């Protein structure tokens, strides 16, 4: 039964009246006008008292977004800062982000997002009547954070050409993006990629009172044809054949989860719902995704609303790799893996800055009987041809020919230094084997798009029975410096071919090049409304000049807007030391985001936790 509005007088005297208003738990969120009617006169009089905003309330047990745990409410509604996990499954790093959902103008901007949606512009009354439903609101917001169908916030781009906008790697927080969109008359902001889309959506959800968090899926499948398999084709040198398939595996992909009841679904699907505002595939004709119950994804109930098949594939699809020796030869299947996709699904831990692994929320243990049953159930629902075989092995680098091929790093790779990679070959047979291995190195983007070939190398190796042989492959900085993108990513693909039988095997490894380190320091704690000096130090580790060096600082409660400093050039081996005065305007624990950019080192991120206290607390 729909609940009614209530009000009560809590204080009155001869000249004033203090009233407390009780909106129902299912009230329409947004801007409301308060009118007062006085009827103890010959005729009633109406007065406009003012305006107020209603939000979803995670503290109210009757609200659809009610979250019982206080620490979780503090994290998923109140926390204005967070971390987004990036990198790759072998090297996870994190970047600090300023969500800023309680900055003064952000709630107005988030309500503007609803007003500018296709739903609102198509049928305002129907849209307004649905604004008490977090399922509806979150789906609208997932569409409005991208600009593919509407007057949305962000323009997505992955090709490395960001000259007419701002590179996705150069954002520190959501507020600058939302303000630019709002002040430009709702023109899309250039540019965003998955972690930027997700962070801005997190800001909007938390701002409107919906508990939300940012989630990263490593080795995330983009299954365009819905058959739960990702097919990749390589030539004999190890180079991926472009245009052979629209499917791809993203190095990492970032989406959101929002906490809510699913009153539109059968019991059992309340709780965390996956949402994705990165424009990948259309949902009912609009580029949005979710909310999809995480429970439904884990159980393979992909018929549940919304977009469960797509998200299920992102964390569960099989990978099949083929080698094509020449244009006349049929593709040869050399690799299949049912465990590669959906690794180390991560979010920020409640109350700390550490990573929390939530993979088990999305799927049962890889290779377990239950996991395979769920996969078969989902595949049957999709009713699409699947290219994998039932003999998928838990160790896909070990082929039936008895030769094992794998790749490992000799040392942690750092941007500006030569990369040293080791190819390990193990002969498990009782006979000598002669094998040729072709190593191909390509620059790639986070979304799996393969770019220029950095280098190709070939080695002929004789393997004695029951022995292991290693081949050192050095990728010089001089070769990859021109091709590496802002993703700092290289992909090494190695095709091995036995001399006698011509049988083939394949191994690959993605390499994230670590950026040099930057030091950010503050002497002691900071005082409210008093200058505090922050010092930033950075050395140039390269053997060449860094040009167009720039420093960007942002931090809720520490900086109004952003601080930008043009630093010019930095010679090899030289150091910048920059001091900046901050005047904190909010007390408590604050986070300063610091970003360095240049022509050759595209970005270096660092953050600094700052405790701000007032004089009366000293």
mmCIF file of N, CA and C in Angstrom, residues 181-227:
data_model
loop_
_atom_site.group_PDB
_atom_site.id
_atom_site.type_symbol
_atom_site.label_atom_id
_atom_site.label_comp_id
_atom_site.label_asym_id
_atom_site.label_seq_id
_atom_site.Cartn_x
_atom_site.Cartn_y
_atom_site.Cartn_z
ATOM 1 N N UNK A 181 30.125 19.460 -18.396
ATOM 2 C CA UNK A 181 28.918 19.060 -19.122
ATOM 3 C C UNK A 181 27.782 20.040 -18.851
ATOM 4 N N UNK A 182 27.588 20.393 -17.604
ATOM 5 C CA UNK A 182 26.484 21.259 -17.197
ATOM 6 C C UNK A 182 26.656 22.676 -17.739
ATOM 7 N N UNK A 183 27.842 23.236 -17.594
ATOM 8 C CA UNK A 183 28.083 24.628 -17.995
ATOM 9 C C UNK A 183 28.148 24.809 -19.509
ATOM 10 N N UNK A 184 28.386 23.709 -20.241
ATOM 11 C CA UNK A 184 28.447 23.800 -21.698
ATOM 12 C C UNK A 184 27.084 23.615 -22.357
ATOM 13 N N UNK A 185 26.025 23.584 -21.545
ATOM 14 C CA UNK A 185 24.709 23.344 -22.117
ATOM 15 C C UNK A 185 24.488 21.887 -22.472
ATOM 16 N N UNK A 186 25.068 21.004 -21.669
ATOM 17 C CA UNK A 186 24.905 19.553 -21.822
ATOM 18 C C UNK A 186 25.559 19.026 -23.093
ATOM 19 N N UNK A 187 26.710 19.594 -23.442
ATOM 20 C CA UNK A 187 27.507 19.052 -24.539
ATOM 21 C C UNK A 187 28.445 17.972 -23.994
ATOM 22 N N UNK A 188 28.654 16.892 -24.746
ATOM 23 C CA UNK A 188 29.489 15.803 -24.224
ATOM 24 C C UNK A 188 30.919 16.244 -23.941
ATOM 25 N N UNK A 189 31.466 15.699 -22.868
ATOM 26 C CA UNK A 189 32.834 16.004 -22.453
ATOM 27 C C UNK A 189 33.768 14.995 -23.114
ATOM 28 N N UNK A 190 34.809 15.482 -23.731
ATOM 29 C CA UNK A 190 35.786 14.631 -24.395
ATOM 30 C C UNK A 190 37.035 14.534 -23.501
ATOM 31 N N UNK A 191 37.454 13.313 -23.078
ATOM 32 C CA UNK A 191 37.015 11.989 -23.469
ATOM 33 C C UNK A 191 36.976 11.115 -22.239
ATOM 34 N N UNK A 192 36.315 9.936 -22.379
ATOM 35 C CA UNK A 192 36.257 8.976 -21.289
ATOM 36 C C UNK A 192 36.558 7.572 -21.762
ATOM 37 N N UNK A 193 37.005 6.745 -20.853
ATOM 38 C CA UNK A 193 37.086 5.298 -21.040
ATOM 39 C C UNK A 193 36.440 4.644 -19.827
ATOM 40 N N UNK A 194 36.477 3.315 -19.755
ATOM 41 C CA UNK A 194 35.604 2.600 -18.823
ATOM 42 C C UNK A 194 35.705 3.086 -17.391
ATOM 43 N N UNK A 195 36.919 3.311 -16.883
ATOM 44 C CA UNK A 195 37.043 3.685 -15.482
ATOM 45 C C UNK A 195 36.495 5.088 -15.238
ATOM 46 N N UNK A 196 36.536 5.957 -16.257
ATOM 47 C CA UNK A 196 35.983 7.304 -16.113
ATOM 48 C C UNK A 196 34.457 7.241 -16.121
ATOM 49 N N UNK A 197 33.884 6.476 -17.079
ATOM 50 C CA UNK A 197 32.431 6.293 -17.097
ATOM 51 C C UNK A 197 31.950 5.769 -15.749
ATOM 52 N N UNK A 198 32.635 4.743 -15.237
ATOM 53 C CA UNK A 198 32.215 4.105 -13.996
ATOM 54 C C UNK A 198 32.314 5.062 -12.814
ATOM 55 N N UNK A 199 33.383 5.824 -12.730
ATOM 56 C CA UNK A 199 33.577 6.742 -11.611
ATOM 57 C C UNK A 199 32.515 7.835 -11.605
ATOM 58 N N UNK A 200 32.175 8.357 -12.780
ATOM 59 C CA UNK A 200 31.150 9.410 -12.846
ATOM 60 C C UNK A 200 29.781 8.835 -12.491
ATOM 61 N N UNK A 201 29.488 7.622 -12.940
ATOM 62 C CA UNK A 201 28.225 6.992 -12.573
ATOM 63 C C UNK A 201 28.171 6.753 -11.061
ATOM 64 N N UNK A 202 29.281 6.362 -10.462
ATOM 65 C CA UNK A 202 29.330 6.163 -9.013
ATOM 66 C C UNK A 202 28.994 7.462 -8.291
ATOM 67 N N UNK A 203 29.543 8.573 -8.773
ATOM 68 C CA UNK A 203 29.240 9.879 -8.186
ATOM 69 C C UNK A 203 27.749 10.172 -8.260
ATOM 70 N N UNK A 204 27.133 9.964 -9.421
ATOM 71 C CA UNK A 204 25.713 10.271 -9.601
ATOM 72 C C UNK A 204 24.829 9.392 -8.717
ATOM 73 N N UNK A 205 25.153 8.103 -8.633
ATOM 74 C CA UNK A 205 24.356 7.199 -7.817
ATOM 75 C C UNK A 205 24.450 7.571 -6.338
ATOM 76 N N UNK A 206 25.672 7.780 -5.834
ATOM 77 C CA UNK A 206 25.836 8.145 -4.425
ATOM 78 C C UNK A 206 25.186 9.493 -4.130
ATOM 79 N N UNK A 207 25.296 10.406 -5.056
ATOM 80 C CA UNK A 207 24.711 11.735 -4.866
ATOM 81 C C UNK A 207 23.201 11.646 -4.657
ATOM 82 N N UNK A 208 22.540 10.758 -5.386
ATOM 83 C CA UNK A 208 21.086 10.615 -5.285
ATOM 84 C C UNK A 208 20.684 9.637 -4.189
ATOM 85 N N UNK A 209 21.664 9.139 -3.428
ATOM 86 C CA UNK A 209 21.366 8.321 -2.265
ATOM 87 C C UNK A 209 21.417 6.827 -2.491
ATOM 88 N N UNK A 210 21.795 6.369 -3.679
ATOM 89 C CA UNK A 210 21.850 4.943 -3.979
ATOM 90 C C UNK A 210 23.243 4.416 -3.643
ATOM 91 N N UNK A 211 23.372 3.447 -2.738
ATOM 92 C CA UNK A 211 24.704 2.889 -2.439
ATOM 93 C C UNK A 211 25.340 2.329 -3.705
ATOM 94 N N UNK A 212 26.603 2.675 -3.937
ATOM 95 C CA UNK A 212 27.257 2.287 -5.191
ATOM 96 C C UNK A 212 28.742 2.086 -4.960
ATOM 97 N N UNK A 213 29.336 1.230 -5.794
ATOM 98 C CA UNK A 213 30.777 1.025 -5.768
ATOM 99 C C UNK A 213 31.290 0.753 -7.171
ATOM 100 N N UNK A 214 32.580 0.965 -7.348
ATOM 101 C CA UNK A 214 33.258 0.754 -8.629
ATOM 102 C C UNK A 214 33.868 -0.638 -8.619
ATOM 103 N N UNK A 215 33.683 -1.378 -9.710
ATOM 104 C CA UNK A 215 34.128 -2.771 -9.793
ATOM 105 C C UNK A 215 35.003 -2.937 -11.033
ATOM 106 N N UNK A 216 36.123 -3.641 -10.888
ATOM 107 C CA UNK A 216 37.031 -3.914 -12.005
ATOM 108 C C UNK A 216 37.075 -5.403 -12.282
ATOM 109 N N UNK A 217 36.906 -5.757 -13.546
ATOM 110 C CA UNK A 217 36.996 -7.147 -14.000
ATOM 111 C C UNK A 217 38.225 -7.268 -14.892
ATOM 112 N N UNK A 218 39.191 -8.087 -14.490
ATOM 113 C CA UNK A 218 40.397 -8.264 -15.299
ATOM 114 C C UNK A 218 40.178 -9.381 -16.311
ATOM 115 N N UNK A 219 40.731 -9.178 -17.523
ATOM 116 C CA UNK A 219 40.486 -10.072 -18.660
ATOM 117 C C UNK A 219 38.989 -10.204 -18.881
ATOM 118 N N UNK A 220 38.402 -9.093 -19.287
ATOM 119 C CA UNK A 220 36.949 -8.977 -19.429
ATOM 120 C C UNK A 220 36.556 -9.187 -20.888
ATOM 121 N N UNK A 221 35.615 -10.097 -21.117
ATOM 122 C CA UNK A 221 35.215 -10.437 -22.481
ATOM 123 C C UNK A 221 34.181 -9.452 -23.004
ATOM 124 N N UNK A 222 34.339 -9.082 -24.277
ATOM 125 C CA UNK A 222 33.307 -8.339 -25.003
ATOM 126 C C UNK A 222 32.784 -9.279 -26.093
ATOM 127 N N UNK A 223 31.689 -9.957 -25.757
ATOM 128 C CA UNK A 223 31.117 -11.004 -26.616
ATOM 129 C C UNK A 223 30.024 -10.383 -27.480
ATOM 130 N N UNK A 224 30.360 -10.015 -28.708
ATOM 131 C CA UNK A 224 29.421 -9.279 -29.554
ATOM 132 C C UNK A 224 28.311 -10.147 -30.134
ATOM 133 N N UNK A 225 28.578 -11.448 -30.322
ATOM 134 C CA UNK A 225 27.564 -12.299 -30.942
ATOM 135 C C UNK A 225 26.823 -13.178 -29.945
ATOM 136 N N UNK A 226 27.166 -13.069 -28.670
ATOM 137 C CA UNK A 226 26.406 -13.738 -27.638
ATOM 138 C C UNK A 226 26.555 -15.240 -27.578
ATOM 139 N N UNK A 227 27.635 -15.799 -28.125
ATOM 140 C CA UNK A 227 27.791 -17.266 -28.108
ATOM 141 C C UNK A 227 28.706 -17.746 -26.987
#
